């Protein structure tokens, strides 16, 4: 496990070398959206993922690789690396800080290591069955969630209101949001790490892809948090996801969302 964790941190270093020189610099972007929305990708996303893939192929040629920008390369072992080189590209292209490199190692049943690296702030969140830690410079801090357990006492964090645009999602979010203390939009992969750090309590997302969630699972669970889909089932399949600091809060959120209200 330790070997895989340090290798994942090394992969995040390689990604940062590609990303940082292109941050807050005019590099241009391509809009990947096919439905008139805004889903940007940049040379930083593509080059960071390419650098990660080259290194995995060199060190673990039998491992599979699934990345947002360059797809799936099947391996011959049960291990697959699941990569989002920049999660939060919309924030990245604005020069905002809520983005990061997500790297997970899935052993064929579940993600066993998850890394979120924000190279500009120099933070690396590392999750595994050994727990969750935050490395920054020479300091390493063990992370754990906090105990706020009532929905009425927490802020619901979600990345983008447009992900609740369809009637079913909108209604579910409206069943939840008024019962919380406040709602805060923005955050991408950063806010789930703040739940792990005990700074935030609740993230509710929709429309996530597997590379958006795999790395977050060990980070959240290793800190004692709960990460599931909106029904309380496994989060690996992505889509609708809840990240909560504790079981009591999580149960209240599942009940409030009542997803889907009409089974189907
Ligand atoms: C996005 C982030 C965001 C989610 C979007 C994703 P990207 O990933 O995960 O939090 O709401 O659905 O597309 O495109 O910045 O890698
Ligand atoms: Ca991405």
Tab-separated table of C-alpha atoms and ligand atoms in Angstrom:
chain	number	residue	atom	x	y	z
A	1	UNK	CA	0.000	0.000	0.000
A	2	UNK	CA	2.754	2.473	1.003
A	3	UNK	CA	4.492	1.851	-2.344
A	4	UNK	CA	1.318	2.687	-4.260
A	5	UNK	CA	0.668	5.796	-2.157
A	6	UNK	CA	4.147	7.194	-2.785
A	7	UNK	CA	3.888	6.338	-6.471
A	8	UNK	CA	0.554	8.184	-6.686
A	9	UNK	CA	2.137	11.225	-5.020
A	10	UNK	CA	4.949	11.031	-7.577
A	11	UNK	CA	2.362	10.923	-10.385
A	12	UNK	CA	0.750	14.037	-8.925
A	13	UNK	CA	4.189	15.738	-8.982
A	14	UNK	CA	4.514	14.936	-12.702
A	15	UNK	CA	1.022	16.296	-13.364
A	16	UNK	CA	1.834	19.501	-11.474
A	17	UNK	CA	4.925	20.045	-13.637
A	18	UNK	CA	2.648	20.140	-16.671
A	19	UNK	CA	-0.147	22.150	-15.082
A	20	UNK	CA	1.479	24.911	-13.034
A	21	UNK	CA	3.355	26.708	-15.855
A	22	UNK	CA	-0.027	26.913	-17.650
A	23	UNK	CA	-2.039	28.250	-14.703
A	24	UNK	CA	-3.145	31.888	-14.904
A	25	UNK	CA	-1.548	32.054	-18.349
A	26	UNK	CA	-3.424	32.565	-21.634
A	27	UNK	CA	-3.308	29.013	-23.025
A	28	UNK	CA	-6.650	28.783	-24.792
A	29	UNK	CA	-9.259	26.110	-24.323
A	30	UNK	CA	-11.513	23.782	-26.245
A	31	UNK	CA	-15.152	23.358	-25.292
A	32	UNK	CA	-15.953	19.612	-25.178
A	33	UNK	CA	-19.666	20.114	-24.500
A	34	UNK	CA	-21.954	18.589	-27.114
A	35	UNK	CA	-25.166	20.102	-25.730
A	36	UNK	CA	-24.399	23.827	-25.847
A	37	UNK	CA	-22.927	23.866	-22.329
A	38	UNK	CA	-19.409	24.771	-21.235
A	39	UNK	CA	-17.056	21.836	-20.592
A	40	UNK	CA	-13.542	23.181	-21.172
A	41	UNK	CA	-10.351	21.200	-21.701
A	42	UNK	CA	-6.871	22.670	-22.076
A	43	UNK	CA	-3.399	21.537	-23.056
A	44	UNK	CA	-2.674	21.416	-19.322
A	45	UNK	CA	-5.350	18.715	-18.808
A	46	UNK	CA	-4.110	16.662	-21.759
A	47	UNK	CA	-0.379	16.952	-21.070
A	48	UNK	CA	-0.805	16.239	-17.351
A	49	UNK	CA	-2.721	13.049	-18.062
A	50	UNK	CA	-0.212	12.031	-20.751
A	51	UNK	CA	2.665	12.446	-18.277
A	52	UNK	CA	0.863	10.337	-15.660
A	53	UNK	CA	0.089	7.607	-18.190
A	54	UNK	CA	3.690	7.427	-19.456
A	55	UNK	CA	4.958	6.891	-15.907
A	56	UNK	CA	2.363	4.227	-15.047
A	57	UNK	CA	3.216	2.346	-18.257
A	58	UNK	CA	6.928	2.535	-17.400
A	59	UNK	CA	6.619	1.362	-13.770
A	60	UNK	CA	3.505	-0.850	-13.802
A	61	UNK	CA	3.033	-1.962	-17.429
A	62	UNK	CA	0.463	-4.572	-16.392
A	63	UNK	CA	-1.846	-2.017	-14.717
A	64	UNK	CA	-4.861	-0.572	-16.508
A	65	UNK	CA	-5.360	3.181	-16.919
A	66	UNK	CA	-8.629	5.074	-17.197
A	67	UNK	CA	-8.338	8.823	-17.691
A	68	UNK	CA	-10.813	11.540	-18.548
A	69	UNK	CA	-8.845	12.918	-21.497
A	70	UNK	CA	-7.205	9.830	-23.044
A	71	UNK	CA	-9.655	7.041	-22.220
A	72	UNK	CA	-9.159	3.439	-21.148
A	73	UNK	CA	-6.067	1.305	-21.631
A	74	UNK	CA	-6.874	-2.143	-20.283
A	75	UNK	CA	-4.255	-3.849	-18.135
A	76	UNK	CA	-3.454	-7.507	-17.552
A	77	UNK	CA	-3.602	-7.280	-13.745
A	78	UNK	CA	-6.616	-6.399	-11.582
A	79	UNK	CA	-5.253	-2.895	-10.855
A	80	UNK	CA	-6.503	0.169	-12.717
A	81	UNK	CA	-5.410	3.784	-12.208
A	82	UNK	CA	-8.316	6.192	-12.531
A	83	UNK	CA	-7.249	9.741	-13.363
A	84	UNK	CA	-8.756	13.165	-13.724
A	85	UNK	CA	-5.738	15.368	-14.527
A	86	UNK	CA	-7.645	18.561	-13.653
A	87	UNK	CA	-10.928	18.210	-11.854
A	88	UNK	CA	-12.429	21.674	-11.916
A	89	UNK	CA	-11.210	22.886	-15.301
A	90	UNK	CA	-13.929	25.570	-15.275
A	91	UNK	CA	-12.300	27.010	-12.129
A	92	UNK	CA	-8.773	26.455	-13.508
A	93	UNK	CA	-9.414	28.507	-16.654
A	94	UNK	CA	-10.705	31.386	-14.487
A	95	UNK	CA	-7.583	31.365	-12.331
A	96	UNK	CA	-9.594	30.192	-9.306
A	97	UNK	CA	-8.133	27.679	-6.875
A	98	UNK	CA	-10.838	25.034	-6.510
A	99	UNK	CA	-9.394	22.409	-8.823
A	100	UNK	CA	-6.969	19.553	-8.452
A	101	UNK	CA	-5.450	16.409	-9.900
A	102	UNK	CA	-7.345	13.272	-8.889
A	103	UNK	CA	-5.542	9.926	-8.957
A	104	UNK	CA	-7.034	6.672	-7.681
A	105	UNK	CA	-5.784	3.106	-7.713
A	106	UNK	CA	-8.630	0.599	-7.991
A	107	UNK	CA	-7.754	-3.018	-7.142
A	108	UNK	CA	-10.599	-4.466	-9.191
A	109	UNK	CA	-13.169	-4.157	-6.450
A	110	UNK	CA	-12.736	-0.656	-5.006
A	111	UNK	CA	-10.387	2.333	-5.004
A	112	UNK	CA	-7.711	1.546	-2.397
A	113	UNK	CA	-5.659	4.740	-2.736
A	114	UNK	CA	-6.909	8.223	-3.581
A	115	UNK	CA	-4.933	11.431	-4.061
A	116	UNK	CA	-6.085	15.010	-4.583
A	117	UNK	CA	-3.240	17.396	-5.386
A	118	UNK	CA	-3.699	21.159	-5.656
A	119	UNK	CA	-0.269	22.074	-6.989
A	120	UNK	CA	-0.676	25.853	-6.630
A	121	UNK	CA	-1.423	25.668	-2.891
A	122	UNK	CA	0.955	22.728	-2.548
A	123	UNK	CA	-1.621	20.525	-0.824
A	124	UNK	CA	-1.848	16.769	-1.254
A	125	UNK	CA	-4.771	14.922	0.315
A	126	UNK	CA	-3.988	11.203	0.559
A	127	UNK	CA	-6.579	8.574	1.454
A	128	UNK	CA	-6.304	4.810	1.932
A	129	UNK	CA	-7.337	2.136	4.397
A	130	UNK	CA	-4.504	3.485	6.566
A	131	UNK	CA	-6.434	6.764	6.980
A	132	UNK	CA	-6.311	10.188	5.378
A	133	UNK	CA	-3.544	12.741	5.601
A	134	UNK	CA	-2.754	16.164	4.232
A	135	UNK	CA	0.808	16.896	3.155
A	136	UNK	CA	1.946	20.443	2.555
A	137	UNK	CA	5.614	21.358	2.444
A	138	UNK	CA	7.300	19.485	5.263
A	139	UNK	CA	4.149	19.036	7.314
A	140	UNK	CA	1.855	16.018	7.379
A	141	UNK	CA	-1.470	16.226	9.202
A	142	UNK	CA	-3.760	13.298	9.874
A	143	UNK	CA	-7.315	14.260	8.931
A	144	UNK	CA	-10.665	13.394	10.422
A	145	UNK	CA	-14.188	14.597	9.844
A	146	UNK	CA	-16.088	16.669	12.375
A	147	UNK	CA	-19.204	15.624	14.246
A	148	UNK	CA	-21.857	18.139	13.144
A	149	UNK	CA	-24.737	15.763	12.614
A	150	UNK	CA	-27.875	17.837	11.962
A	151	UNK	CA	-28.714	19.098	8.499
A	152	UNK	CA	-30.062	22.317	10.052
A	153	UNK	CA	-26.534	23.100	11.298
A	154	UNK	CA	-24.570	22.595	8.063
A	155	UNK	CA	-23.938	24.312	4.733
A	156	UNK	CA	-24.741	22.188	1.686
A	157	UNK	CA	-21.898	22.495	-0.816
A	158	UNK	CA	-22.457	21.715	-4.485
A	159	UNK	CA	-20.302	22.596	-7.454
A	160	UNK	CA	-22.807	23.996	-9.903
A	161	UNK	CA	-26.551	24.746	-9.733
A	162	UNK	CA	-26.932	23.724	-13.379
A	163	UNK	CA	-26.354	20.081	-12.445
A	164	UNK	CA	-29.759	20.237	-10.732
A	165	UNK	CA	-31.405	21.659	-13.861
A	166	UNK	CA	-33.645	18.702	-14.776
A	167	UNK	CA	-36.965	18.496	-12.887
A	168	UNK	CA	-36.095	15.339	-10.881
A	169	UNK	CA	-32.752	16.697	-9.663
A	170	UNK	CA	-34.184	20.133	-9.050
A	171	UNK	CA	-37.032	18.784	-6.941
A	172	UNK	CA	-34.710	16.540	-4.934
A	173	UNK	CA	-32.332	19.427	-4.255
A	174	UNK	CA	-35.267	21.624	-3.254
A	175	UNK	CA	-36.372	18.986	-0.745
A	176	UNK	CA	-32.890	19.177	0.792
A	177	UNK	CA	-31.583	22.747	0.525
A	178	UNK	CA	-34.200	24.643	2.594
A	179	UNK	CA	-33.546	22.296	5.526
A	180	UNK	CA	-29.848	23.193	5.647
A	181	UNK	CA	-28.266	26.274	7.218
A	182	UNK	CA	-27.028	27.572	3.855
A	183	UNK	CA	-26.039	26.560	0.328
A	184	UNK	CA	-22.654	27.274	-1.219
A	185	UNK	CA	-21.831	26.624	-4.875
A	186	UNK	CA	-18.363	25.970	-6.343
A	187	UNK	CA	-15.705	23.645	-5.043
A	188	UNK	CA	-15.235	20.689	-7.418
A	189	UNK	CA	-12.847	18.135	-5.885
A	190	UNK	CA	-11.675	20.563	-3.211
A	191	UNK	CA	-14.764	20.637	-0.970
A	192	UNK	CA	-14.929	16.860	-0.408
A	193	UNK	CA	-11.351	17.142	0.860
A	194	UNK	CA	-12.508	19.889	3.230
A	195	UNK	CA	-15.121	17.460	4.576
A	196	UNK	CA	-12.267	14.998	5.181
A	197	UNK	CA	-10.357	17.792	6.912
A	198	UNK	CA	-13.280	18.552	9.253
A	199	UNK	CA	-13.772	22.061	7.826
A	200	UNK	CA	-16.962	21.344	5.860
A	201	UNK	CA	-19.754	18.846	6.479
A	202	UNK	CA	-21.704	18.106	3.348
A	203	UNK	CA	-21.300	17.978	-0.436
A	204	UNK	CA	-24.120	16.976	-2.779
A	205	UNK	CA	-23.313	16.553	-6.463
A	206	UNK	CA	-24.957	15.200	-9.604
A	207	UNK	CA	-23.669	14.192	-13.019
A	208	UNK	CA	-20.261	13.061	-11.793
A	209	UNK	CA	-18.104	10.649	-13.780
A	210	UNK	CA	-16.172	7.764	-12.285
A	211	UNK	CA	-12.848	9.702	-12.498
A	212	UNK	CA	-14.478	12.529	-10.506
A	213	UNK	CA	-15.233	10.239	-7.529
A	214	UNK	CA	-12.817	7.279	-7.348
A	215	UNK	CA	-9.989	9.219	-5.673
A	216	UNK	CA	-12.387	10.936	-3.284
A	217	UNK	CA	-13.696	7.648	-1.860
A	218	UNK	CA	-10.528	6.660	0.100
A	219	UNK	CA	-9.945	10.312	1.069
A	220	UNK	CA	-13.424	10.711	2.575
A	221	UNK	CA	-13.692	7.231	4.074
A	222	UNK	CA	-10.144	7.293	5.457
A	223	UNK	CA	-11.090	10.407	7.444
A	224	UNK	CA	-14.227	8.722	8.828
A	225	UNK	CA	-16.696	10.307	6.406
A	226	UNK	CA	-19.424	8.770	4.282
A	227	UNK	CA	-19.552	8.858	0.472
A	228	UNK	CA	-22.427	7.206	-1.385
A	229	UNK	CA	-24.892	7.810	-4.152
A	230	UNK	CA	-28.129	9.663	-3.355
A	231	UNK	CA	-29.825	6.417	-2.267
A	232	UNK	CA	-27.037	5.451	0.112
A	233	UNK	CA	-25.526	2.898	-2.336
A	234	UNK	CA	-21.923	2.687	-3.594
A	235	UNK	CA	-20.479	5.918	-5.000
A	236	UNK	CA	-18.117	4.220	-7.507
A	237	UNK	CA	-20.627	4.336	-10.322
A	238	UNK	CA	-20.719	8.140	-9.847
A	239	UNK	CA	-23.736	10.144	-11.056
A	240	UNK	CA	-25.477	11.514	-7.955
A	241	UNK	CA	-23.123	11.595	-4.966
A	242	UNK	CA	-23.370	12.576	-1.273
A	243	UNK	CA	-20.281	13.265	0.839
A	244	UNK	CA	-21.113	13.675	4.508
A	245	UNK	CA	-19.009	14.015	7.618
A	246	UNK	CA	-20.899	11.380	9.585
A	247	UNK	CA	-23.613	8.698	9.405
A	248	UNK	CA	-26.346	10.694	11.156
A	249	UNK	CA	-26.041	13.616	8.769
A	250	UNK	CA	-25.798	11.269	5.799
A	251	UNK	CA	-29.009	9.454	6.799
A	252	UNK	CA	-30.854	12.763	7.083
A	253	UNK	CA	-29.630	13.815	3.621
A	254	UNK	CA	-30.675	10.519	1.982
A	255	UNK	CA	-34.125	10.883	3.561
A	256	UNK	CA	-34.464	14.533	2.477
A	257	UNK	CA	-33.393	13.892	-1.129
A	258	UNK	CA	-35.812	10.926	-1.351
A	259	UNK	CA	-34.146	9.899	-4.603
A	260	UNK	CA	-35.817	8.987	-6.802
A	261	UNK	CA	-39.193	9.923	-5.358
A	262	UNK	CA	-40.857	7.687	-7.932
A	263	UNK	CA	-38.750	4.509	-8.366
A	264	UNK	CA	-37.508	4.000	-11.910
B	1	LIG	C1	-16.192	18.470	-13.369
B	1	LIG	C2	-16.127	18.508	-11.870
B	1	LIG	C3	-17.373	19.138	-11.326
B	1	LIG	C4	-18.628	18.413	-11.775
B	1	LIG	C5	-18.672	18.340	-13.283
B	1	LIG	C6	-17.398	17.726	-13.839
B	1	LIG	P1	-14.004	18.495	-14.870
B	1	LIG	O1	-15.030	17.823	-13.828
B	1	LIG	O2	-16.006	17.215	-11.342
B	1	LIG	O3	-17.308	19.124	-9.911
B	1	LIG	O4	-19.750	19.118	-11.306
B	1	LIG	O5	-19.770	17.541	-13.683
B	1	LIG	O6	-17.453	17.773	-15.255
B	1	LIG	O7	-14.744	18.542	-16.165
B	1	LIG	O8	-13.617	19.832	-14.379
B	1	LIG	O9	-12.910	17.498	-14.884
B	2	LIG	CA1	-11.115	16.924	-15.743
